[in-house]
CSV table of C-alpha atoms in Angstrom, one decimal:
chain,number,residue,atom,x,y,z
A,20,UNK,CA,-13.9,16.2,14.9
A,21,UNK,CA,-14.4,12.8,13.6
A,22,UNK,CA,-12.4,10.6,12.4
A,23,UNK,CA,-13.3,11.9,8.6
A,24,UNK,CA,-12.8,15.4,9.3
A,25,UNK,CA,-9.9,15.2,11.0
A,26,UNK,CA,-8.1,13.7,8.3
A,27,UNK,CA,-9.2,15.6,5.6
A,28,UNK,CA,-8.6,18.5,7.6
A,29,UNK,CA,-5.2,17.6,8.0
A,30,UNK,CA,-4.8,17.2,4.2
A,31,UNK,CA,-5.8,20.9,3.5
A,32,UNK,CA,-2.8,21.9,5.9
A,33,UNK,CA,-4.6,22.8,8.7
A,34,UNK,CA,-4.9,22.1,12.3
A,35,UNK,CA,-6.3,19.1,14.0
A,36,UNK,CA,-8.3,18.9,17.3
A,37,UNK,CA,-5.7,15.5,17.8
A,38,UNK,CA,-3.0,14.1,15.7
A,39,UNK,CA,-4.7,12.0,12.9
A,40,UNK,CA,-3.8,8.1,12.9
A,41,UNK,CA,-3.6,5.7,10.0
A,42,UNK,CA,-3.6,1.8,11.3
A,43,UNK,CA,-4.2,-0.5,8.4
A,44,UNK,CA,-5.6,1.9,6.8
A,45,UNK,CA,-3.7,0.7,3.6
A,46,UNK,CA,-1.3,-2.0,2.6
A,47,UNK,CA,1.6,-0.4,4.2
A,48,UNK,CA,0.3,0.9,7.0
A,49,UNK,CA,-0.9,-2.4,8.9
A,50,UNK,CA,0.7,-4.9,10.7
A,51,UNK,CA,2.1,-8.3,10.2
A,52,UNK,CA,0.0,-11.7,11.1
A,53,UNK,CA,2.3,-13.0,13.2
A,54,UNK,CA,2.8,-9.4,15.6
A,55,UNK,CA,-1.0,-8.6,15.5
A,56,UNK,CA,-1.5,-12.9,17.1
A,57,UNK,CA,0.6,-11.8,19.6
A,58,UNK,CA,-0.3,-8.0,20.3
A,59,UNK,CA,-4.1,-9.6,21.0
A,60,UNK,CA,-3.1,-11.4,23.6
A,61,UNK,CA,-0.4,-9.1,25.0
A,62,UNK,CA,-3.8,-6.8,25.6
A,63,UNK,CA,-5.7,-9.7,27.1
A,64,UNK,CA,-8.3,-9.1,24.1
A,65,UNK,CA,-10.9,-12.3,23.4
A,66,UNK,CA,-9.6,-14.5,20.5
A,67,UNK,CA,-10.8,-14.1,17.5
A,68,UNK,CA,-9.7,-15.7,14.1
A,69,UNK,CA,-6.5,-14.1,12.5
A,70,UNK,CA,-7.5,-13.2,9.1
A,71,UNK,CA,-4.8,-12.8,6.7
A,72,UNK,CA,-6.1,-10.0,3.8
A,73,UNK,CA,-2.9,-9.3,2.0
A,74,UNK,CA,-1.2,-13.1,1.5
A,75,UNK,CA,1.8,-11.8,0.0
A,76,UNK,CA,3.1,-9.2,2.7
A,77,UNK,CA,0.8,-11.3,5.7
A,78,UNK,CA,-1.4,-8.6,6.8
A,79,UNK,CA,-3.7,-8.5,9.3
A,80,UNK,CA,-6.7,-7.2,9.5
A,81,UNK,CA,-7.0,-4.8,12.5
A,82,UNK,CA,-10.5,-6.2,14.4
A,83,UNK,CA,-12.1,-3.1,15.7
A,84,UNK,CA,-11.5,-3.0,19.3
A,85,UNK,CA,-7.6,-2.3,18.1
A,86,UNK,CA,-8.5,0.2,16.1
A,87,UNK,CA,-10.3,1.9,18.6
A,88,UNK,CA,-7.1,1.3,21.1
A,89,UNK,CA,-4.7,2.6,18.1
A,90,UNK,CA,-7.0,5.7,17.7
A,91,UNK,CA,-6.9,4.9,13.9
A,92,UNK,CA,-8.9,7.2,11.6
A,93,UNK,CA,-8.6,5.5,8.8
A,94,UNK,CA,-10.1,2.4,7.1
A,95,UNK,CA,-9.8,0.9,3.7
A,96,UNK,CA,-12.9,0.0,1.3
A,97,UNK,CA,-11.8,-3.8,0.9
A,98,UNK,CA,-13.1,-3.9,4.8
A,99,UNK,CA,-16.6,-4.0,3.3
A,100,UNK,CA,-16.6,-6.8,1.5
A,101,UNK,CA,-15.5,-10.8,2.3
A,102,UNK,CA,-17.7,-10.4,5.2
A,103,UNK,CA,-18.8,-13.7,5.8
A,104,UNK,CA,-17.2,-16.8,7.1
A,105,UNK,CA,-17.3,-19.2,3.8
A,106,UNK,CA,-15.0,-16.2,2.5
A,107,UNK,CA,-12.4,-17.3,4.1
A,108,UNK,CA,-10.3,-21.4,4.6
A,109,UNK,CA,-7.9,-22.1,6.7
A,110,UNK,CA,-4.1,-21.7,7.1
A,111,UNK,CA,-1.1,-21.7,9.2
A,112,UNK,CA,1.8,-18.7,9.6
A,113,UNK,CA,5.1,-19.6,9.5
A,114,UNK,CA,5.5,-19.5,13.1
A,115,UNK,CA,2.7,-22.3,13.7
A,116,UNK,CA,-0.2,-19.6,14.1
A,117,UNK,CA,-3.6,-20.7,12.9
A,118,UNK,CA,-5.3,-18.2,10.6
A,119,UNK,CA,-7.7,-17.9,7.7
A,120,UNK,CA,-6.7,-16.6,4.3
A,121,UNK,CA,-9.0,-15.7,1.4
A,122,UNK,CA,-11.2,-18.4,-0.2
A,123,UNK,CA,-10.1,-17.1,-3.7
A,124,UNK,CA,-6.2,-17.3,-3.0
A,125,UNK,CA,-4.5,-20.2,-4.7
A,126,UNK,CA,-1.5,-21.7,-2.3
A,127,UNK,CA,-0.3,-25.1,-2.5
A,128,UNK,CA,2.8,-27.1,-1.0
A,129,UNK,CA,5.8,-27.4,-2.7
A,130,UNK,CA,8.1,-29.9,-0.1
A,131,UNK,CA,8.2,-28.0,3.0
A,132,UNK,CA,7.2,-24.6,1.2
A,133,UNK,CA,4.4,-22.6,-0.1
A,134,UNK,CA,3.4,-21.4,-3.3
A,135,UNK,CA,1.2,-18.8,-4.7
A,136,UNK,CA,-0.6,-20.1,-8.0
A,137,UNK,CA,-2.9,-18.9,-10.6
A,138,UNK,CA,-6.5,-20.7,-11.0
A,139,UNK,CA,-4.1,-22.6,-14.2
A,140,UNK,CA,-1.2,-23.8,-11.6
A,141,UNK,CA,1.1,-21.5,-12.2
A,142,UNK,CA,3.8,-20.7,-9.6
A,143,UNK,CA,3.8,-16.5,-9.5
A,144,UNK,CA,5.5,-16.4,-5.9
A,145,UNK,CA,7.2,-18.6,-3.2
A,146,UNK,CA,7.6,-18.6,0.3
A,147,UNK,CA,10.7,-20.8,1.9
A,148,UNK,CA,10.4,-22.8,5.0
A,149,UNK,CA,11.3,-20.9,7.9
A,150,UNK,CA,10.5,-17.3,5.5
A,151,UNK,CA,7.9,-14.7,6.6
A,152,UNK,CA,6.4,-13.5,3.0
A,153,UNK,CA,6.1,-14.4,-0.5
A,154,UNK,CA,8.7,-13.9,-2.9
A,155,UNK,CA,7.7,-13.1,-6.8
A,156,UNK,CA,9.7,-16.0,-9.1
A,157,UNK,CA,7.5,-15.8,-12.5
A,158,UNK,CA,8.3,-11.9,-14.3
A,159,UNK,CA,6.3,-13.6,-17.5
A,160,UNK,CA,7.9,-10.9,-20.1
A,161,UNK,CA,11.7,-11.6,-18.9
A,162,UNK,CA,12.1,-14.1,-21.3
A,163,UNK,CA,10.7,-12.5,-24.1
A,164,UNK,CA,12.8,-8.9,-24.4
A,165,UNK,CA,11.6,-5.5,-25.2
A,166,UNK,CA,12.8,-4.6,-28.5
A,167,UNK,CA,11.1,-6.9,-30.2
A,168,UNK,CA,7.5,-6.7,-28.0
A,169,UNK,CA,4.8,-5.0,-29.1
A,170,UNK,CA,2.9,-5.5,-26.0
A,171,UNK,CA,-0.4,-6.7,-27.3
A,172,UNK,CA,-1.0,-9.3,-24.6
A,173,UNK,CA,0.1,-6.8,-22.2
A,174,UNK,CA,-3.1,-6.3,-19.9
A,175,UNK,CA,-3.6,-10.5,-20.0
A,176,UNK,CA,0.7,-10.4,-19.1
A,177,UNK,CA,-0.3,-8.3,-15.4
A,178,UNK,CA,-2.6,-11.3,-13.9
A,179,UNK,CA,0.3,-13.3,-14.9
A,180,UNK,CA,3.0,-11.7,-12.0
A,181,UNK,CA,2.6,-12.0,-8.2
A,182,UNK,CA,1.5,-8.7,-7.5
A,183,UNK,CA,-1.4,-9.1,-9.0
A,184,UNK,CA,-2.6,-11.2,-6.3
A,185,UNK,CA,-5.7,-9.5,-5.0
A,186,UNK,CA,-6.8,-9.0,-1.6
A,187,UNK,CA,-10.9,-8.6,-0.5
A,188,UNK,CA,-12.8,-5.7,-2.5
A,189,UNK,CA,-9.5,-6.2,-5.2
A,190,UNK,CA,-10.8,-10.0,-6.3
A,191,UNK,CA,-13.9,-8.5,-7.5
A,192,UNK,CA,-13.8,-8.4,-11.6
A,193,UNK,CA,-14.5,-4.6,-13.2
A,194,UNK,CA,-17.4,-6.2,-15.4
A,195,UNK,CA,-21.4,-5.1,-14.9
A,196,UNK,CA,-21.9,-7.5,-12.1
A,197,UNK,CA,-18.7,-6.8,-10.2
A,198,UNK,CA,-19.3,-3.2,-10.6
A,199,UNK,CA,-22.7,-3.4,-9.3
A,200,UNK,CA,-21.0,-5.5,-5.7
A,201,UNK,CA,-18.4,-3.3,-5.7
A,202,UNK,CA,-21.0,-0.3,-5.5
A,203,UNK,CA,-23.3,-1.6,-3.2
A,204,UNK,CA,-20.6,-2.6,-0.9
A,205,UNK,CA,-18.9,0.4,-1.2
A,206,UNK,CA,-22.2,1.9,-0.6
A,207,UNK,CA,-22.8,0.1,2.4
A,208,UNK,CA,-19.9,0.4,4.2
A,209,UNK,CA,-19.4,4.2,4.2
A,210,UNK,CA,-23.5,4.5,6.1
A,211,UNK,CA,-21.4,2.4,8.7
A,212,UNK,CA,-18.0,4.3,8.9
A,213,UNK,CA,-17.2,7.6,10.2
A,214,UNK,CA,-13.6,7.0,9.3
A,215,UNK,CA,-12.0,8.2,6.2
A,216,UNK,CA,-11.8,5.6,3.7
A,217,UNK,CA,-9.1,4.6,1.8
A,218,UNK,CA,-9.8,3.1,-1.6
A,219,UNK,CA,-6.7,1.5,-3.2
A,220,UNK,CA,-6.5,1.5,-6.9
A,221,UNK,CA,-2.7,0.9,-7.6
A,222,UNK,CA,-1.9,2.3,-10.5
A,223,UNK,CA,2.0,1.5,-10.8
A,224,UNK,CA,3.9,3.0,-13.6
A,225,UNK,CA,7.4,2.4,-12.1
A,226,UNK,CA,6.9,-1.3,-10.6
A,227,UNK,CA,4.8,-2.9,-13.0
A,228,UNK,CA,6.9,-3.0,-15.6
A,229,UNK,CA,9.6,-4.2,-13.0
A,230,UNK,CA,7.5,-7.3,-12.3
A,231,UNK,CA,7.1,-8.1,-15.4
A,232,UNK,CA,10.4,-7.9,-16.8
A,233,UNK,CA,12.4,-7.9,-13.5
A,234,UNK,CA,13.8,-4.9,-11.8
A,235,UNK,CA,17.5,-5.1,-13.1
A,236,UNK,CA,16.5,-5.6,-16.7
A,237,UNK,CA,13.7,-2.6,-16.7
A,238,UNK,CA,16.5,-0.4,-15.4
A,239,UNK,CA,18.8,-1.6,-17.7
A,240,UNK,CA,16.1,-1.2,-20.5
A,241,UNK,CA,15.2,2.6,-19.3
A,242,UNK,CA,18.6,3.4,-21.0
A,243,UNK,CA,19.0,1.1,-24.0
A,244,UNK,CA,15.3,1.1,-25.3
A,245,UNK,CA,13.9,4.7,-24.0
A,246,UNK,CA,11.7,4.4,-27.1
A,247,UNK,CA,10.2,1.1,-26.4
A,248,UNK,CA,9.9,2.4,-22.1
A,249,UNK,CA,7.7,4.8,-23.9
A,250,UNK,CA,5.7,2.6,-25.9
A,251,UNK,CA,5.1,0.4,-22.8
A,252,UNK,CA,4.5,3.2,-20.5
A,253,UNK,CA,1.7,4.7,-23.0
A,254,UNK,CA,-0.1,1.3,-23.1
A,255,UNK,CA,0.0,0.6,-19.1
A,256,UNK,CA,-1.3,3.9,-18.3
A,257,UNK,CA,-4.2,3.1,-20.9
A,258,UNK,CA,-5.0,0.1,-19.1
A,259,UNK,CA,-5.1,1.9,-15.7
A,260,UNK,CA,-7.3,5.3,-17.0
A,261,UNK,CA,-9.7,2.4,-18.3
A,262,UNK,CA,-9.8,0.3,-14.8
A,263,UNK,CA,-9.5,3.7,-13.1
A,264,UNK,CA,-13.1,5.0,-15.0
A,265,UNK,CA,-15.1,1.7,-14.1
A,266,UNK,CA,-13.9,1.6,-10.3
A,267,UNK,CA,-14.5,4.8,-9.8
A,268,UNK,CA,-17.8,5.1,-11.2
A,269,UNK,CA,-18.8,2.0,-9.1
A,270,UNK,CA,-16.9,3.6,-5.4
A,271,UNK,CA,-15.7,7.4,-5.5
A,272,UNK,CA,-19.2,8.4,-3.9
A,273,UNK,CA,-17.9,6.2,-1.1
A,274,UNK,CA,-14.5,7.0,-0.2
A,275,UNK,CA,-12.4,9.7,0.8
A,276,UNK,CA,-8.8,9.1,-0.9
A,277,UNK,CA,-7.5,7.3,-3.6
A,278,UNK,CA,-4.4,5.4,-3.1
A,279,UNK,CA,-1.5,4.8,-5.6
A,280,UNK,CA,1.8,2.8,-5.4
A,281,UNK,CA,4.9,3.6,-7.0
A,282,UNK,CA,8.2,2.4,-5.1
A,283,UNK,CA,11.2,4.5,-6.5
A,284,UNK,CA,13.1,4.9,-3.6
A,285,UNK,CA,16.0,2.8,-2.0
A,286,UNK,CA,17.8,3.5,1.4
A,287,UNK,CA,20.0,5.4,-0.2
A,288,UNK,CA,18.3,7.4,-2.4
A,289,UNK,CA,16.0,7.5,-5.4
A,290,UNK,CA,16.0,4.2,-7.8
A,291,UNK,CA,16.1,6.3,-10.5
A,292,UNK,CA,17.2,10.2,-11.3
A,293,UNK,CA,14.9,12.6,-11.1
A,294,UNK,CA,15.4,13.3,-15.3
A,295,UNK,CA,13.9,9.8,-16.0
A,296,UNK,CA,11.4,10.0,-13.6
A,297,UNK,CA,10.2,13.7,-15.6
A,298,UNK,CA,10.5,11.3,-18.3
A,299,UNK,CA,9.2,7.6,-18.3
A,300,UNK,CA,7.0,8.2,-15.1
A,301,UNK,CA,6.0,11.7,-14.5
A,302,UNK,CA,3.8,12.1,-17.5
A,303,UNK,CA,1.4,8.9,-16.7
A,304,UNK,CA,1.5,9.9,-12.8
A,305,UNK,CA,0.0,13.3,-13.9
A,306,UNK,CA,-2.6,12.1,-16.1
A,307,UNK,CA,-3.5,9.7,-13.5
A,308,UNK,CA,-4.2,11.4,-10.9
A,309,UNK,CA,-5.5,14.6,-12.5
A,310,UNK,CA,-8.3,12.2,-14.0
A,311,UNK,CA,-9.0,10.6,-10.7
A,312,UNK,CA,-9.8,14.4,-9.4
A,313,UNK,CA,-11.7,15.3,-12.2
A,314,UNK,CA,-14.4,11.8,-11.5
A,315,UNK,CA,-14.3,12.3,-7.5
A,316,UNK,CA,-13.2,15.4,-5.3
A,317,UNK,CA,-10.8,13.1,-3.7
A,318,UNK,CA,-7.6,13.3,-2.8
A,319,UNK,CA,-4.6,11.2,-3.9
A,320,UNK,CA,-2.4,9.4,-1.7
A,321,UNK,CA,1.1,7.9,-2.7
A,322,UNK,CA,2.7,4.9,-1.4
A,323,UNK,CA,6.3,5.3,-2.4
A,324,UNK,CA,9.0,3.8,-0.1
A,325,UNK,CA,12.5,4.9,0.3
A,326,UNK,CA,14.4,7.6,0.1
A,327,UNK,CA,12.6,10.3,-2.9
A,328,UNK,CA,13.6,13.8,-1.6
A,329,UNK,CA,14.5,14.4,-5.0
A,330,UNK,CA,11.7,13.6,-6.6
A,331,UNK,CA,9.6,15.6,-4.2
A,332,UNK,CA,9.3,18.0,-6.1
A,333,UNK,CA,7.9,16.7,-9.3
A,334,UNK,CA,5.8,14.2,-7.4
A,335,UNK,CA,4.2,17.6,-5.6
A,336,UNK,CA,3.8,18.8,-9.0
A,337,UNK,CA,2.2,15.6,-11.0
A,338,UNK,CA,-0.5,16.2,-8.3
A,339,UNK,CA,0.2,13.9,-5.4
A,340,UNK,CA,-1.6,15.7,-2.2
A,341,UNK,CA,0.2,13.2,0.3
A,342,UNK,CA,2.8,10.6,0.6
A,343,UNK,CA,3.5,7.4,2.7
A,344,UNK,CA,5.6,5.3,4.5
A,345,UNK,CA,8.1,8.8,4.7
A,346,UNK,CA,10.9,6.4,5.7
A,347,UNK,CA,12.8,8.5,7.8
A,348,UNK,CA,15.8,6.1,7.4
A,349,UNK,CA,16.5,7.2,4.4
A,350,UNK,CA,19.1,9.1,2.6
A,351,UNK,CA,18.0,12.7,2.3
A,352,UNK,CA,14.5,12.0,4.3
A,353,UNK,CA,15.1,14.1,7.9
A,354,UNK,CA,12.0,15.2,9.1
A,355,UNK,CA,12.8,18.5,9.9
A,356,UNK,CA,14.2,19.2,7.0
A,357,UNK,CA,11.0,17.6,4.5
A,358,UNK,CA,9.0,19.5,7.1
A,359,UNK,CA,10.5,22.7,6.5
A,360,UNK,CA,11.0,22.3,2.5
A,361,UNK,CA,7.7,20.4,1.5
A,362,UNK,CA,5.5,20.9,4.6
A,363,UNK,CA,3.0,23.3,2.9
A,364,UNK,CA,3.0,21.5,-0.5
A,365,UNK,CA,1.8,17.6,0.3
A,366,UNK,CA,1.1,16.2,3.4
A,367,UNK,CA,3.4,13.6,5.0
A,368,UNK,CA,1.5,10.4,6.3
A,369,UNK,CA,3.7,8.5,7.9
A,370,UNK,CA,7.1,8.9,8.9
A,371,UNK,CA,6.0,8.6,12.9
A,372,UNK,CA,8.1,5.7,14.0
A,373,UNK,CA,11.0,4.2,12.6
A,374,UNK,CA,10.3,0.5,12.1
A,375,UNK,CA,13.5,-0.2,10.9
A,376,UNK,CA,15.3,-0.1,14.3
A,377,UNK,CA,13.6,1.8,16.8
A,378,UNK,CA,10.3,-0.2,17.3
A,379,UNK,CA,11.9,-3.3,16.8
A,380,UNK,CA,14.9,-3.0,19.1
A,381,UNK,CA,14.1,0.6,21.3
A,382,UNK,CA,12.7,-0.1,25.1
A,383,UNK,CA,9.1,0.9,24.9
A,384,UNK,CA,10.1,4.4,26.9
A,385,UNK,CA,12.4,5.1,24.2
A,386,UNK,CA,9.9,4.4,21.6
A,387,UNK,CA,7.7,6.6,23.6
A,388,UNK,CA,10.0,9.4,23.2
A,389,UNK,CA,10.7,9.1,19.6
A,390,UNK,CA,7.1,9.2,18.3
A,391,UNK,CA,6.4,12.3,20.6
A,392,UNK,CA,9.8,13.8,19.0
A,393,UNK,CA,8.8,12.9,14.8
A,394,UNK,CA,5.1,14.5,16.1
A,395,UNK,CA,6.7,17.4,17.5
A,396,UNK,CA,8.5,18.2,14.1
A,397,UNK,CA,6.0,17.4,11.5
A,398,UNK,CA,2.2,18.1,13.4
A,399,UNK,CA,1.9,21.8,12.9
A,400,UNK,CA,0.1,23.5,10.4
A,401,UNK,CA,-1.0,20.6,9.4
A,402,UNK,CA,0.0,18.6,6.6
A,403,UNK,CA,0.4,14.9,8.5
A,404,UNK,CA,-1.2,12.0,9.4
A,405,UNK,CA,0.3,9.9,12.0
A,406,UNK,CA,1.8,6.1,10.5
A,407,UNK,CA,4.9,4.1,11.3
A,408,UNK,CA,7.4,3.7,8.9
A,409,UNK,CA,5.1,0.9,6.4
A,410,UNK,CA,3.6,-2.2,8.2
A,411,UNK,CA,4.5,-3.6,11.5
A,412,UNK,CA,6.5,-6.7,11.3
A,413,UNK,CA,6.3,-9.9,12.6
A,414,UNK,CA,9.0,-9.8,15.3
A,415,UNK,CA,8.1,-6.3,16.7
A,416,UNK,CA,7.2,-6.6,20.4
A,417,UNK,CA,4.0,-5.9,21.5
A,418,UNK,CA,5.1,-3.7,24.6
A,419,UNK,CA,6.6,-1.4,21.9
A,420,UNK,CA,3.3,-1.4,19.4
A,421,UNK,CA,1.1,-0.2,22.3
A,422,UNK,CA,3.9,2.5,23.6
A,423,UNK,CA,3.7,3.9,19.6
A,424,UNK,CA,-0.1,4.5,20.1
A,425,UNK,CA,0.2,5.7,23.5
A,426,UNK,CA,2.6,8.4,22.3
A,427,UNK,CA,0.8,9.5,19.4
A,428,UNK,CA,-2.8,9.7,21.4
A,429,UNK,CA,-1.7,11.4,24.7
């Protein structure tokens, strides 16, 4: 198989020649700066410059001769585009790493830390001396309140948070000329791929409104103002169908899966209960992603950390045909037991190596042994794409990062 049809193969349910692999695939399935500096020249690799793709989380991107040691099937869209070298300015990790960053990001020094500004100045996002990401600090409707907002500036209000920050292929605007790059590029990239491509949209119902508002207060306000969470919701999903129709007319002839984000899990269960989730989110998911399959036949992937057995079922329903990190960690998230109950419905991608403790702190055999066990349980029939729990972080040795892809590809 190639790497294309192996992973699409997997997504209809159905055996593999070889477990499929996702390495960087996506935003939460990459590695961290810092760990991917140090995993080159762990495998005695030529240097090459670090470039750092997603500046809030410090990403990586994977050069090709680790992909091709990962056994990675996967690669996203953004990879076609910031190609040349005036793309990218220099920069320095937090451990003293050079690197290069993208020419279009705005970071400035603030005393001994960094912030992330807009093209205006203003501070969306900080990282503290001696910290390893960016932290948001502007939510630019928290002041403001819900009752009395009738969201008019709404679309202009989501380039105003930190999450917004774009990474390559993401910076381009959804105008004529952007949509002609982003084509072409798109276009261009897939005649020189074999992998599956992975084209992230976004798409957020459930966080969006938390980084505007901030998390407590948009849980707070899912109770005391379920007519105004409405009103919001049915505005944001407008926005997105209407970003979704030009970028998909500009790429889905070009890539494989469409990926969305929705984190409504914590460690020890679901953020919310499944009841507001039918409500408030549900609804916009499902119109979302049943329009997405209507432009393209693609299929949708959804990032969605934590711990969501409960949702499962009504995420499988609102047409999700996979889900990542499956954090194993989690309350309610056993393999065997997703495995058994949801195996047939939506494919798991990811859920392949606890990042949490056992990459981080296991001896390399014993990481060894606990891929080959997570493989074991959720491989057959299909159904599964091989990914750690999210990204790889920065103090993850490198022994342990090579005994994950041995595991997975023997």
């Amino acid at each position: 198989m190639t790497p294309r049809e192996r992973i699409l193969t997997a997504l209809e349910h159905k055996e593999t020649d070889k477990v499929p692999v996702d390495f960087g695939g996506h935003r939460s399935s990459g590695i961290a700066a810092i760990a991917y500096a140090r995993l080159r020249k762990y495998l005695g690799l030529p240097e090459r410059p670090i470039r750092v793709y997603d500046m809030i989380q410090q990403l990586a991107i994977i050069d090709d001769d680790v992909l091709a040691l990962s056994g990675s099937d996967t690669i996203e869209m953004g990879r076609g585009f910031c190609l040349k070298d005036e793309d990218w300015k220099p920069w320095i990790l937090p451990d003293g790493t050079e690197c290069e960053i993208p020419a279009f990001i705005h970071v400035d020094r603030q005393g001994d830390d960094w912030v992330l500004v807009t093209e205006k100045g203003k501070v969306l996002g900080i990282q503290k001396k001696g910290c390893l990401y960016f932290e948001q600090t502007h939510f630019p409707l928290m002041e403001r309140g819900l009752e009395d907002n009738d969201f008019q500036d709404l679309e202009e209000m989501l380039g105003d948070q930190m999450w917004n920050i774009p990474s390559p292929g993401a910076h381009i605007p959804l105008n004529e000329a952007g949509l002609k790059e982003l084509r072409e590029g798109a276009m261009t990239f897939r005649k020189h791929t074999d992998k599956a491509i992975i084209g992230l949209f976004g798409g957020n119902m459930f966080e969006i409104p938390s980084y505007l508002y901030r998390m407590d207060n948009y849980l707070l306000a899912l109770a005391l103002y379920p007519d105004k969470i409405m009103e919001l919701q049915e505005k944001l999903c407008a926005i997105h169908l209407n970003n979704l129709e030009k970028w998909m007319s500009a790429v889905s002839p070009y890539i494989d899966i469409v990926l969305f984000g929705d984190d409504l899990g914590g460690q020890q269960g679901p953020l919310i209960s499944p009841e507001m989730y039918r409500t408030f989110i549900k609804p916009f998911h499902s119109r979302l992603w049943k329009r997405t399959k209507e432009i393209a036949p693609v299929k949708v992937l959804i990032h969605c950390c934590g711990g969501v057995r409960e949702l499962l079922p009504d995420i499988i329903d609102a047409g999700a045909d996979a889900i990542n990190p499956v954090q194993i960690s989690c309350a309610g998230m056993d393999p065997s037991s997703l495995k058994t109950n949801f195996g047939r419905k939506i494919t798991f991608w990811g859920g392949g190596c606890d990042t949490q403790r056992i990459l981080l702190q296991a001896t390399p055999s014993e990481v060894k042994k606990h891929v080959k066990e997570l493989v074991r349980i959720f491989r057959p029939g299909g159904g599964y794409v091989f990914q750690q729990v999210h990204n790889i972080l920065a103090n993850v040795p490198p022994e342990n990062i090579v005994s994950m892809f041995e595991a997975v590809n023997s």
